[in-house]
Structures are given as C-alpha cells and as structure tokens.
PDB file of C-alpha atoms and ligand atoms in Angstrom:
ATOM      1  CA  UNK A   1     110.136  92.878  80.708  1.00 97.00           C
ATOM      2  CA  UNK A   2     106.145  93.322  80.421  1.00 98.00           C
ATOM      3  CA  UNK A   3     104.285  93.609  83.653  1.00 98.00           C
ATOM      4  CA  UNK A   4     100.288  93.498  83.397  1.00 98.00           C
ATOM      5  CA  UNK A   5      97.971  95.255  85.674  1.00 98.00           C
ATOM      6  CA  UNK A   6      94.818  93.387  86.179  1.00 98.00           C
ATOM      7  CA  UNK A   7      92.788  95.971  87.549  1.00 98.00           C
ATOM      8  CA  UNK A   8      92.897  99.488  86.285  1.00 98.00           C
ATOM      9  CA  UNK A   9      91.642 101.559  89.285  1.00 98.00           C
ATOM     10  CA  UNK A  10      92.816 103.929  91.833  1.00 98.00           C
ATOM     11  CA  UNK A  11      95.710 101.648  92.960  1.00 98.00           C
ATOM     12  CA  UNK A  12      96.394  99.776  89.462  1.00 98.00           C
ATOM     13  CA  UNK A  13      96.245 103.401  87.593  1.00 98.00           C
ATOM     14  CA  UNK A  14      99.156 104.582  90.340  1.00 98.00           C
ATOM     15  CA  UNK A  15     100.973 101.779  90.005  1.00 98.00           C
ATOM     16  CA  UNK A  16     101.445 101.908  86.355  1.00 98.00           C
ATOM     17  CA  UNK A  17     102.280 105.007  86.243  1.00 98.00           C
ATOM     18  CA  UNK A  18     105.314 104.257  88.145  1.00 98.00           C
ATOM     19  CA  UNK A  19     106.113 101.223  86.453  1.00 98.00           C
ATOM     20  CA  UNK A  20     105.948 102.580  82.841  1.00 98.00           C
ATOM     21  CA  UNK A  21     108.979 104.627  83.479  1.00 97.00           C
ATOM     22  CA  UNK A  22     110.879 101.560  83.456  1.00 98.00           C
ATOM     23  CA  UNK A  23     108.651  98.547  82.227  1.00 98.00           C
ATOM     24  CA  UNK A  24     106.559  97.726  79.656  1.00 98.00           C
ATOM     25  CA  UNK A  25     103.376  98.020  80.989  1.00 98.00           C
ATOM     26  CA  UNK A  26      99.900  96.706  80.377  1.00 98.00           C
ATOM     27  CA  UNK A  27      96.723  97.563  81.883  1.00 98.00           C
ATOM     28  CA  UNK A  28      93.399  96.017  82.219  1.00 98.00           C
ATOM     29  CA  UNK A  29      89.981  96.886  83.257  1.00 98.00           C
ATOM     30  CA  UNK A  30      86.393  95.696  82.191  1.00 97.00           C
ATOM     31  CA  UNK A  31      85.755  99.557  81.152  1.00 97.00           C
ATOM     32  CA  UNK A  32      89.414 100.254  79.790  1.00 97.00           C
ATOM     33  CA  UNK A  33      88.119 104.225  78.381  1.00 97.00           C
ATOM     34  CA  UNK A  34      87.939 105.038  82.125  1.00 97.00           C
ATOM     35  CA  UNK A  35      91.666 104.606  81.635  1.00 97.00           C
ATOM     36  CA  UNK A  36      92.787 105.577  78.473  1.00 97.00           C
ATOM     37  CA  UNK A  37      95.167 108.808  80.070  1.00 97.00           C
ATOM     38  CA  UNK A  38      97.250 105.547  80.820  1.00 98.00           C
ATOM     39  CA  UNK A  39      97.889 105.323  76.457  1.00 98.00           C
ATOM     40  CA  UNK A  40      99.253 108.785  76.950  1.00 97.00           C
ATOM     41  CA  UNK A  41     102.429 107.843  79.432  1.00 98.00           C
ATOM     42  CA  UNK A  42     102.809 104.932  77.424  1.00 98.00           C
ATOM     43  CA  UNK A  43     100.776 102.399  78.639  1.00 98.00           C
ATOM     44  CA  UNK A  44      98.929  99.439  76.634  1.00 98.00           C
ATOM     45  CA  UNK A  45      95.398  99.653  77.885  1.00 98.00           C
ATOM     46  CA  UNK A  46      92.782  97.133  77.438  1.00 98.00           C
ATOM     47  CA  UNK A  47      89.833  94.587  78.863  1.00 97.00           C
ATOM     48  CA  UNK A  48      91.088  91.194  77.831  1.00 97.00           C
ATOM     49  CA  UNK A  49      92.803  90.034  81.085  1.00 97.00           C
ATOM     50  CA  UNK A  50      94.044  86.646  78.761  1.00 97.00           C
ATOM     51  CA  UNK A  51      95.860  88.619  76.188  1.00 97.00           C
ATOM     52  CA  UNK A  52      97.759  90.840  78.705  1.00 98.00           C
ATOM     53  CA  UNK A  53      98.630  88.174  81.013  1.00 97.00           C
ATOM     54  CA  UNK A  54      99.564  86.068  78.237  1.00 96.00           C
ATOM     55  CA  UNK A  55     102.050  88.447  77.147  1.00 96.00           C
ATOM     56  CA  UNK A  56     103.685  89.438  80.646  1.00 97.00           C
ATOM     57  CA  UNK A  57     106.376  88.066  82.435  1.00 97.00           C
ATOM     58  CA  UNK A  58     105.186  89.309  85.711  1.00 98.00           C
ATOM     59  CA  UNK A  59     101.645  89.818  86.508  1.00 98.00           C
ATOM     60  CA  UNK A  60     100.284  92.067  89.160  1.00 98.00           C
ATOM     61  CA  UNK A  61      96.307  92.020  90.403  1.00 98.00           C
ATOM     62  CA  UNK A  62      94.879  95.588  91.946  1.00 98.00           C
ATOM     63  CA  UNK A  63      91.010  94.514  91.944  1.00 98.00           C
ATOM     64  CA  UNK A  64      88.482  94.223  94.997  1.00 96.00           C
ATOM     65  CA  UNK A  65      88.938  91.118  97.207  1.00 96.00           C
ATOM     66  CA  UNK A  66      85.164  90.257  95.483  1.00 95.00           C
ATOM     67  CA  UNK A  67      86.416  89.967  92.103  1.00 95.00           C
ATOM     68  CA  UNK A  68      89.554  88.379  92.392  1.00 97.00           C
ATOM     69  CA  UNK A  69      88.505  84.507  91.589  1.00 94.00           C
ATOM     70  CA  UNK A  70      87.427  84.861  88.104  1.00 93.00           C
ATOM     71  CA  UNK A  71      91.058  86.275  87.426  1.00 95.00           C
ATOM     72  CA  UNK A  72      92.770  84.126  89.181  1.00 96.00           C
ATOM     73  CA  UNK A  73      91.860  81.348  86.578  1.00 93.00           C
ATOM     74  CA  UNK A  74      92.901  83.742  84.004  1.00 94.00           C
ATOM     75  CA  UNK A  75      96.429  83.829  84.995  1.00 96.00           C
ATOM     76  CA  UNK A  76      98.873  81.077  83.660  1.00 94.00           C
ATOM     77  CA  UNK A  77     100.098  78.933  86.609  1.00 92.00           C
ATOM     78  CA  UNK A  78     103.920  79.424  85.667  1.00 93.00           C
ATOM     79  CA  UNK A  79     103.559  83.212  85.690  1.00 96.00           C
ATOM     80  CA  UNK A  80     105.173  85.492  88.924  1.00 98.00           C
ATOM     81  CA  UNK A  81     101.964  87.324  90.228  1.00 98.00           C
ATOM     82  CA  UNK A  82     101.615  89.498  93.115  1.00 98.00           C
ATOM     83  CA  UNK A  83      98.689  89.886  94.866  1.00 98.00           C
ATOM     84  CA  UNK A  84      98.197  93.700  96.593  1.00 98.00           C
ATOM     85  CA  UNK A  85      94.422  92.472  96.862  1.00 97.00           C
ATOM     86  CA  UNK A  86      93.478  93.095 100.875  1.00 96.00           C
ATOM     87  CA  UNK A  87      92.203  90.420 102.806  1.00 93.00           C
ATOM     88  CA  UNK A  88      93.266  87.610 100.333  1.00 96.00           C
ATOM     89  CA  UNK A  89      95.105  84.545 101.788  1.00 96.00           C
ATOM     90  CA  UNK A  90      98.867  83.689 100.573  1.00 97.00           C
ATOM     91  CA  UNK A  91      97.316  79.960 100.912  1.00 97.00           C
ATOM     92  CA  UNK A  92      94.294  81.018  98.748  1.00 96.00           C
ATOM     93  CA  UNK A  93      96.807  82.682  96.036  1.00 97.00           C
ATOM     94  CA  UNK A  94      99.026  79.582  96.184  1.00 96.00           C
ATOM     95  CA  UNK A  95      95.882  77.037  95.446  1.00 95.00           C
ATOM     96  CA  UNK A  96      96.010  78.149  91.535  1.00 94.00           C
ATOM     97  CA  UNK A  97      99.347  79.803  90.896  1.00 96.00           C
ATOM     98  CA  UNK A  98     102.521  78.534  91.211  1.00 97.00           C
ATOM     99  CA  UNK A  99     104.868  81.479  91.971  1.00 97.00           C
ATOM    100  CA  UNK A 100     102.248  83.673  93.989  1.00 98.00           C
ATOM    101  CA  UNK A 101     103.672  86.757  95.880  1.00 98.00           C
ATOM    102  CA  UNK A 102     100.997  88.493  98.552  1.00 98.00           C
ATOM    103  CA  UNK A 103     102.020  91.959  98.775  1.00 98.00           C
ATOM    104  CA  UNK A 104     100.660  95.480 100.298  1.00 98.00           C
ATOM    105  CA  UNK A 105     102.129  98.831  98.894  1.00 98.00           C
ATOM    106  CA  UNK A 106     100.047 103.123  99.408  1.00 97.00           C
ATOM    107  CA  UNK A 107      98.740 105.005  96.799  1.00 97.00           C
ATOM    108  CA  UNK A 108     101.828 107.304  96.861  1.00 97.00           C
ATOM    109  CA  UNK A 109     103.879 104.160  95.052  1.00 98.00           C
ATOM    110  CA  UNK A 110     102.538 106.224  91.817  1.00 98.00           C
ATOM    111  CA  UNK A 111     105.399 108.787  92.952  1.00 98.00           C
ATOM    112  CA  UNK A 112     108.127 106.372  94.268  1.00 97.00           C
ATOM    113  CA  UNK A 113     107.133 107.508  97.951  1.00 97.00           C
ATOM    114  CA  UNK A 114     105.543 103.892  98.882  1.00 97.00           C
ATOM    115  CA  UNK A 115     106.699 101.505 101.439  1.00 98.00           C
ATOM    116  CA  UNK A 116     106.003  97.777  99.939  1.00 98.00           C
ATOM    117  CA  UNK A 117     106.047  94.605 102.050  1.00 98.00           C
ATOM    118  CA  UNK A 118     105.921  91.238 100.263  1.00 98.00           C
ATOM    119  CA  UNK A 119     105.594  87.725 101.041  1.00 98.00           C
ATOM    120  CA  UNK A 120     106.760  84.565  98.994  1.00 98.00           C
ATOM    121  CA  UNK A 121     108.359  81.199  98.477  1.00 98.00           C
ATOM    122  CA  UNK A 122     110.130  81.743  95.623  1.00 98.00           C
ATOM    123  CA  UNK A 123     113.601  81.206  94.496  1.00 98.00           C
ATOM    124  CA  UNK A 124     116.471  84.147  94.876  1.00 97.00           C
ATOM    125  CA  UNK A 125     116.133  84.922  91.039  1.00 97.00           C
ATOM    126  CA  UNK A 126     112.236  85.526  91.159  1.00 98.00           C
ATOM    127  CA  UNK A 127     112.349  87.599  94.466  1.00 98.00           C
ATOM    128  CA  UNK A 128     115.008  89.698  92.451  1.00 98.00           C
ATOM    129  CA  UNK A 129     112.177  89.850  89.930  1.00 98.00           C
ATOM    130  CA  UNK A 130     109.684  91.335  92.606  1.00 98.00           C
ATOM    131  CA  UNK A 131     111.815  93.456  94.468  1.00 98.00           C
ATOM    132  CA  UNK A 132     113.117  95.536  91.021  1.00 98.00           C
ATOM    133  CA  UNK A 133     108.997  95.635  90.621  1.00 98.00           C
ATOM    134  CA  UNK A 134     108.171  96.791  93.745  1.00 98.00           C
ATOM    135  CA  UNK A 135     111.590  99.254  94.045  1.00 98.00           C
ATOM    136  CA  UNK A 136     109.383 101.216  91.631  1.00 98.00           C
ATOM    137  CA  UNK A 137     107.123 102.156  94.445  1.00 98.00           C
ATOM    138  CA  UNK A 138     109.646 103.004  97.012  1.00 98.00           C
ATOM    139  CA  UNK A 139     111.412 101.113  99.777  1.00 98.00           C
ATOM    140  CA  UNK A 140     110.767  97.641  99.693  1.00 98.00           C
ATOM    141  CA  UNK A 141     111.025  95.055 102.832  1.00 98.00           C
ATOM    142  CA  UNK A 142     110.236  90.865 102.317  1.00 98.00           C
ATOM    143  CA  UNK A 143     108.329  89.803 105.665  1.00 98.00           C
ATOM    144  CA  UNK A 144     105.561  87.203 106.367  1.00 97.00           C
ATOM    145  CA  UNK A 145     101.992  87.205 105.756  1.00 97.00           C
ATOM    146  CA  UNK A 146     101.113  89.258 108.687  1.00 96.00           C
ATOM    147  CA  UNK A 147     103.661  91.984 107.888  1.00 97.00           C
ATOM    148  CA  UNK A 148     101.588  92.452 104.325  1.00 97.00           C
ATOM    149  CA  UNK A 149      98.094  92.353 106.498  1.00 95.00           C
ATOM    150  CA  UNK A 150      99.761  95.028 108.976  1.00 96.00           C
ATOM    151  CA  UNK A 151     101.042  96.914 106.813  1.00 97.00           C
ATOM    152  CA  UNK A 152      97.557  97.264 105.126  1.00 95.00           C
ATOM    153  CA  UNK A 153      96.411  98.527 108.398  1.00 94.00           C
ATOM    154  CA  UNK A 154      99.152 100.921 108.640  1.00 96.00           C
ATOM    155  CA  UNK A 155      99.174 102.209 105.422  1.00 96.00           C
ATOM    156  CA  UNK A 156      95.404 103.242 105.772  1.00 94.00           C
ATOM    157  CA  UNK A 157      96.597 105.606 107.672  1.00 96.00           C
ATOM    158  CA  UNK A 158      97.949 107.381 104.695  1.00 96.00           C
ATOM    159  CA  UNK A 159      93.897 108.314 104.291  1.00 96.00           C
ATOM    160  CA  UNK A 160      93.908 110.449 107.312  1.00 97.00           C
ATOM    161  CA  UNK A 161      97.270 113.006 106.134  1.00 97.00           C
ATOM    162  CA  UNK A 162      94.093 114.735 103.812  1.00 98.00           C
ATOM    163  CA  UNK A 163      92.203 114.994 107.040  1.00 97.00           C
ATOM    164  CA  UNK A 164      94.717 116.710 108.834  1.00 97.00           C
ATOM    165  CA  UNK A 165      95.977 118.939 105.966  1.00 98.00           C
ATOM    166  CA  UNK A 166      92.537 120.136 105.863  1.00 98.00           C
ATOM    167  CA  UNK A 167      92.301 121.117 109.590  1.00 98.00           C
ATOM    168  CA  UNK A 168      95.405 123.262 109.054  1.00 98.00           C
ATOM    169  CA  UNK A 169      93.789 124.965 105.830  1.00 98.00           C
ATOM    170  CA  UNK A 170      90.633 125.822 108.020  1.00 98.00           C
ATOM    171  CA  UNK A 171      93.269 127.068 111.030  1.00 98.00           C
ATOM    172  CA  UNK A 172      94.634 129.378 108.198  1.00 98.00           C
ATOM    173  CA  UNK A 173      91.548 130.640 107.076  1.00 98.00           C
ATOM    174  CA  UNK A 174      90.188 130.970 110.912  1.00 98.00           C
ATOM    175  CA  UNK A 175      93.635 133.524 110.986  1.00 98.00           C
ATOM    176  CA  UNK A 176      93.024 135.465 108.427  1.00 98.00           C
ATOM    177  CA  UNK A 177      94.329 133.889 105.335  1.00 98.00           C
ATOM    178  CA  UNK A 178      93.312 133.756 102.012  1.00 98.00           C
ATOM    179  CA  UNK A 179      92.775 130.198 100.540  1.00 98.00           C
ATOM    180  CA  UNK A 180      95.639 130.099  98.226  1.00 98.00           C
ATOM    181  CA  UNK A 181      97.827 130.899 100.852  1.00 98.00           C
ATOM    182  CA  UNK A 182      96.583 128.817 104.381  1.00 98.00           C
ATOM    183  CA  UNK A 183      96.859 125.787 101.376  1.00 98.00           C
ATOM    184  CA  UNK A 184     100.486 126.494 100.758  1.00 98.00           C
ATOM    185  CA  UNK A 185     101.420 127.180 104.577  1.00 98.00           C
ATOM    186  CA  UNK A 186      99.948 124.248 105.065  1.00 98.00           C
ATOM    187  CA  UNK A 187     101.572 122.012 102.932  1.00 98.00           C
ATOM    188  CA  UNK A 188     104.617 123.501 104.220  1.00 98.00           C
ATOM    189  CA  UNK A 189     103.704 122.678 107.380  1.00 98.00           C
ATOM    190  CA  UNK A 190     103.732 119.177 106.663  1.00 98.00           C
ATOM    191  CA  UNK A 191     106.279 118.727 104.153  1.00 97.00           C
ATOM    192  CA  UNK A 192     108.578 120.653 106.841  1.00 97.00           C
ATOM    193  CA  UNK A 193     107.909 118.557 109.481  1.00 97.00           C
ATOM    194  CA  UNK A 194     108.696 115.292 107.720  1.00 97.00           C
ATOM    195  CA  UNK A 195     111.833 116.810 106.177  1.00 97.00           C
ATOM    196  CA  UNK A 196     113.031 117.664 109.772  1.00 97.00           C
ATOM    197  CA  UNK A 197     111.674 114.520 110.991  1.00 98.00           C
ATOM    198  CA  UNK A 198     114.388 112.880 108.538  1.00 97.00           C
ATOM    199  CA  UNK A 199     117.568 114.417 110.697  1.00 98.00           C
ATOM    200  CA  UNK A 200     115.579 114.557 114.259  1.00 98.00           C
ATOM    201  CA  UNK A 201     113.650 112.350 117.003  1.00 98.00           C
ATOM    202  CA  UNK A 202     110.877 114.097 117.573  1.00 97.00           C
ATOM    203  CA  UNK A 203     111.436 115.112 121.126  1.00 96.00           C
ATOM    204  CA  UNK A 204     114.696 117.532 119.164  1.00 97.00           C
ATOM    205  CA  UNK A 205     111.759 119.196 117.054  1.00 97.00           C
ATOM    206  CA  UNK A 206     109.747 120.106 120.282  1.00 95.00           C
ATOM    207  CA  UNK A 207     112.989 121.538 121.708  1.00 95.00           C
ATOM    208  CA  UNK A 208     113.713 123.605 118.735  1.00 96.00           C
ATOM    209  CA  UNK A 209     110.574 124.822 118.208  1.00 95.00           C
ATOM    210  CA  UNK A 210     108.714 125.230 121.513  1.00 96.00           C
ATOM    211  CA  UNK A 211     109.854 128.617 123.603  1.00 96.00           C
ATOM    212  CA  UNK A 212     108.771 127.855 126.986  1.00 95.00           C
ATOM    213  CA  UNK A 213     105.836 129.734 128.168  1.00 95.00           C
ATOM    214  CA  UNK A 214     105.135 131.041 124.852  1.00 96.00           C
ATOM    215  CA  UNK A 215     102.567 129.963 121.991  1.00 96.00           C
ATOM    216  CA  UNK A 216     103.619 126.494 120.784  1.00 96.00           C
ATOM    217  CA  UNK A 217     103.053 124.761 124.030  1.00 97.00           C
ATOM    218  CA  UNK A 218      99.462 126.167 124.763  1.00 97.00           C
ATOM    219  CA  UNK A 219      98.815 124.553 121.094  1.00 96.00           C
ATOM    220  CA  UNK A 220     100.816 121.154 122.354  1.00 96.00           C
ATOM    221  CA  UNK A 221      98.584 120.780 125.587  1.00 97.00           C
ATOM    222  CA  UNK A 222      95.635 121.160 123.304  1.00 97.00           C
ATOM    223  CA  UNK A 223      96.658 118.238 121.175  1.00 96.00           C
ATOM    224  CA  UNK A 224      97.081 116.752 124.522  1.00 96.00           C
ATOM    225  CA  UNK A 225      93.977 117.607 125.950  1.00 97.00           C
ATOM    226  CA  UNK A 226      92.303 116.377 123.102  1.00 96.00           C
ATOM    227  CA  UNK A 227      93.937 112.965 122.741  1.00 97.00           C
ATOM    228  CA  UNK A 228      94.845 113.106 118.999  1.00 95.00           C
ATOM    229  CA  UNK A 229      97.772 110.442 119.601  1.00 95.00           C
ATOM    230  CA  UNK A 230      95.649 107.833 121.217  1.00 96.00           C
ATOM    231  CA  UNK A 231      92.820 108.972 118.311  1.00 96.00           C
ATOM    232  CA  UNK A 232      95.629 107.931 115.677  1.00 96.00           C
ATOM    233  CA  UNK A 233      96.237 104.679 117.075  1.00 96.00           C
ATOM    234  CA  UNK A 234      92.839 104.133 117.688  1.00 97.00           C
ATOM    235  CA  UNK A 235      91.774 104.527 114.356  1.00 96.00           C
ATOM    236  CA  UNK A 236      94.612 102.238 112.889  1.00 96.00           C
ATOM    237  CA  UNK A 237      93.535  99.424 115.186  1.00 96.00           C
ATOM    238  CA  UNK A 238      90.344 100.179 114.026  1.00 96.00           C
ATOM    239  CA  UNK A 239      91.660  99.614 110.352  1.00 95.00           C
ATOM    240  CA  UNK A 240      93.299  96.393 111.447  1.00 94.00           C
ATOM    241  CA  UNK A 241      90.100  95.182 113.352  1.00 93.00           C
ATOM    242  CA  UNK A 242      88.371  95.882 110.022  1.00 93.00           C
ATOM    243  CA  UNK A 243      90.914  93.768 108.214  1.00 90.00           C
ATOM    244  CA  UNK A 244      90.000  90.704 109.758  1.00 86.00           C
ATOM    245  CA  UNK A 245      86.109  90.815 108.928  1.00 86.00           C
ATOM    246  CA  UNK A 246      86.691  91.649 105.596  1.00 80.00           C
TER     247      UNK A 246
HETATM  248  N1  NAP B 301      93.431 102.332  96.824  1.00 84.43           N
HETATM  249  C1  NAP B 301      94.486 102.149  97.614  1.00 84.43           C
HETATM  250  O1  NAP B 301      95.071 103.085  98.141  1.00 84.43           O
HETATM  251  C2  NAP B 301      95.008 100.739  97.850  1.00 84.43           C
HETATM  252  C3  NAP B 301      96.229 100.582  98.516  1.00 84.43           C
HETATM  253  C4  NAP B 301      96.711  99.306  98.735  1.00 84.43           C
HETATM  254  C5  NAP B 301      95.965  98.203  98.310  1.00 84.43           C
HETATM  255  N2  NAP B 301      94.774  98.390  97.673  1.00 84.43           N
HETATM  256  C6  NAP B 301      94.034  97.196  97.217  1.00 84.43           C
HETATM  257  O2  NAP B 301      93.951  97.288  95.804  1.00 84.43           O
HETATM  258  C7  NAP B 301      92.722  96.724  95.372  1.00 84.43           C
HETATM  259  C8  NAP B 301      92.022  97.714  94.471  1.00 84.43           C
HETATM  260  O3  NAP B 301      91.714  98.882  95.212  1.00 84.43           O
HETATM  261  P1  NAP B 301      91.316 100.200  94.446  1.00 84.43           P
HETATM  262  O4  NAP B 301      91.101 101.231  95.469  1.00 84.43           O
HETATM  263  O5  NAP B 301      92.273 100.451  93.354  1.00 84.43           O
HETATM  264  O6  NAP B 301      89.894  99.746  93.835  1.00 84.43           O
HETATM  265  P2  NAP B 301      89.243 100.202  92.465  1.00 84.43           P
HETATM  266  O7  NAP B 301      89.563 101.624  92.201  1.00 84.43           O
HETATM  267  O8  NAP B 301      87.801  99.775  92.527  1.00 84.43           O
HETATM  268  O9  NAP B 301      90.006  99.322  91.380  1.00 84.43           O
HETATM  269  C9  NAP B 301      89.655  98.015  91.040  1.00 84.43           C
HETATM  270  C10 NAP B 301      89.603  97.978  89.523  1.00 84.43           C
HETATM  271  O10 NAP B 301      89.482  96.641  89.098  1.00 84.43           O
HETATM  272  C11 NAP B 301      88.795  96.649  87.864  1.00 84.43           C
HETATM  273  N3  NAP B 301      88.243  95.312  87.648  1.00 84.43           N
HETATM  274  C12 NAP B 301      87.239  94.688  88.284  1.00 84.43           C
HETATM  275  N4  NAP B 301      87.021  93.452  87.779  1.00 84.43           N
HETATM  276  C13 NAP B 301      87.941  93.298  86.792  1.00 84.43           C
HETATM  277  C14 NAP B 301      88.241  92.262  85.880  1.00 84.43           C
HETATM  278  N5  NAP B 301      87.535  91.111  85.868  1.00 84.43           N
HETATM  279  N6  NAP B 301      89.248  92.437  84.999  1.00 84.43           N
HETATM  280  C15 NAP B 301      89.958  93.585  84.974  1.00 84.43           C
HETATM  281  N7  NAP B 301      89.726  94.618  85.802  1.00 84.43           N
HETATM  282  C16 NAP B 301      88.725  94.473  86.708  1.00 84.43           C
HETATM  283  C17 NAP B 301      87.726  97.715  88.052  1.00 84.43           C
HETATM  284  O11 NAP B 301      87.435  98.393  86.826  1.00 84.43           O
HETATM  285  P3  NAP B 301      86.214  97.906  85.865  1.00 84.43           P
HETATM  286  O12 NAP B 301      84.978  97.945  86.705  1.00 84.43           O
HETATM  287  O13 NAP B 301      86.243  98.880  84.724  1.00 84.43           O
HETATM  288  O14 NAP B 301      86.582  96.515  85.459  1.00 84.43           O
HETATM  289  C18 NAP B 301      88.406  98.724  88.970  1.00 84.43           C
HETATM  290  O15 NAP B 301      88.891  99.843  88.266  1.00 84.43           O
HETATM  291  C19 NAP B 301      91.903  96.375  96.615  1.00 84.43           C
HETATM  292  O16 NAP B 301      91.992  95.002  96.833  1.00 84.43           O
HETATM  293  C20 NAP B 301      92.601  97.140  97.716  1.00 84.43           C
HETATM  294  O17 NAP B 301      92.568  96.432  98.921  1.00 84.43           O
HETATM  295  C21 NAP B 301      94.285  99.626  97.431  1.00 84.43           C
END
C-alpha cells in the first residue's frame, strides 16, 4: 500500500517516518530539498501533490488550515484521505472527497508514542484501512468530531513537557550540577515518573515517595502554593478556546 503525505513539515516529516517502516511512503512539499533526509529512510520525496496522490491508495494532508483548499481539489474524490489539519470541518472535508476521515494525532506519532482519534463514515473495510495507518502512531480510538477537536487541545499540551523538563535542568544546575548531568537526572525524572505512573494512581506515588515531615512535601506545598495544576488546565482551555477562533 502507498500512503502520500501532502505536506512535508514538522508533523508530515514525523509521520512518515513512522509510516515508512511499514508503507510505501510518499512525501510532498512545495520546497521538497527542505526534506530530502526523508530519501534516506526510504521515502519518495517530491512537490507534485497530483503525481503522489495519484499513485496512493490512502492519502494523508499535514498542511496549515490556510493552505488546505488548493489541495483539496488535488485529491481524487474516490481516494481515503485523512485530514490531521486543525480547525478544518468533517462537513468541509466531506464537500469534495468522498471517503474523508478528520483526524488529530502529537508529534511523538514519529516514535509510535502518539494517541490518534479519528472520525468517519466509512465502511468496516476502509476504517480497517485507517486504523492499520494510524496504529503506526500509537494507540488509536474512533470518536466524533469533537473528540478530534479535543484532542487537539489536549495534545497541545505535549508543547509544555519541554517547558517543564527545562525547569528541572535549571533546578539541577541551581544544585550544583553540571549540564550534562541535571539533563540526564532530569529526563529520568520524567521518564520515571511516567513509567511508575503505568503500575500506580498517583496518590500510591506520593505515598511511596513522600516521608512525612521531610523534603518532598515542602517541594509538594510549593507546587501547591503556586497553583501549577490549575495553571495546566488553564492553559489547555486556553488551547481549546484558541481552537475555536482559528
Ligand atoms: N506540529 C504538530 O505537532 C501538529 C500536531 C497535530 C496536528 N498538526 C496539524 O498539522 C498541520 C501542519 O502542522 P505543522 O506544524 O507540520 O506545519 P508545517 O511545519 O508548516 O508543515 C506544513 C507543510 O506543508 C507544506 N505545504 C504547504 N502548502 C503545500 C502544498 N500546496 N503542497 C504540498 N505541501 C505544502 C509546507 O512546506 P512548503 O512551504 O515547502 O510547501 C510545510 O512544510 C497543521 O494543520 C496542524 O494543525 C500539527
């Protein structure tokens, strides 16, 4: 099966790279040299959007909500195409295709550690189609149209991990550590913590790890103090909020 990528950027790019383990793969962009480390993992890479689409069974679009249109009529009505464009309608999608999908996957898809929603009205057989697409990219769930624009929303959220990987770097360095090594406590830090979030609620993990009256907890009433749960949520409505002017 050939799948083509219209749309060669960050989310295209990570897409095909987890697709090309499996699939034949092609991937478009106006500017196709930007992507040519694609050729290397086996990728076809190229600008004509016809051509590609023409020789795919499945499509898949990655651009910017602004430039979706002109590819749209590119795309041969028969042809399974999923959408991962934010803030395009299914009803939009379904006014030139016939077997649109609108779907919402992260960035980490390009290592099989996504979580993919997607939306259709197709048949068994072409949702089989989709789902061995989207398995590529992790777990995959079928909802409705507002479980894909939620989950864009949610997924955002993915964004802030840097932020708060680079807060414990600077704690490290504030201790005493040398770069190298507050970057690999770090990491452990938060690789650890969703490893043991795996096995326990998180209310076990407190237990385990906070002695009362000793260090952890004065650290814990900070968090508190400071409101960085609320902050979280806050700034994922604030994603969702966004979603709808978009
Ligand atoms: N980034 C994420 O983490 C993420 C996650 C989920 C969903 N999304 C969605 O994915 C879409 C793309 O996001 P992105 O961050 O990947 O943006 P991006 O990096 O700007 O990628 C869009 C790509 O589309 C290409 N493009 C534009 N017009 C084209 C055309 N006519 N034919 C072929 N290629 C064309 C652009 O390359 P040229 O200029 O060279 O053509 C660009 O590389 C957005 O709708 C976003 O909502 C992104």
């Amino acid at each position: 099966m050939r799948i083509a990528v219209i749309g060669g950027g960050n989310l295209g790019s990570a897409l095909a790279k987890a697709l090309v383990k499996k699939f034949d793969v092609t991937v478009t962009r106006r500017n196709p040299k930007e992507i040519e480390f694609l050729k290397d993992l086996g990728c076809e890479v190229t600008k004509d959007n016809v051509e590609a689409v023409k020789r795919a069974n499945v499509v898949l679009i990655t651009v910017k909500k602004s430039q979706i249109n002109e590819i749209l009529e590119e795309i041969p009505k028969d042809r399974i195409t999923v959408s991962f464009v934010a803030g395009v309608k299914f009803d939009q999608l379904e006014r030139t295709l016939e077997k649109p999908v609108k779907a919402m996957t992260m960035i980490s898809a390009e290592f099989g550690k996504g979580f993919s929603i997607y939306h259709s009205k197709l048949g068994d057989e072409d949702n089989d189609v989709v789902e061995r697409i989207l398995s590529c990219f992790g777990d995959v769930m079928r909802g409705d149209e507002r479980d894909v624009d939620n989950l864009t929303a949610f997924a955002s959220s993915l964004a802030f991990i840097p932020k708060i990987y680079e807060a414990l770097v600077y704690s490290g360095l504030r201790l005493g550590y040398g770069h190298e090594v507050a970057k690999k406590i770090a990491l452990h830090v938060l690789e650890g913590g969703v490893e043991m979030l795996k096995s326990y609620e998180p209310n076990e993990i407190v237990e385990k790890v906070v002695t009362p009256g000793g260090t952890t907890i004065e650290g814990l009433y900070k968090l508190m103090e400071n409101r960085v749960d609320f902050g979280i949520m806050d700034a994922i409505s604030a994603c969702a909020k966004k979603l709808e002017r978009i």
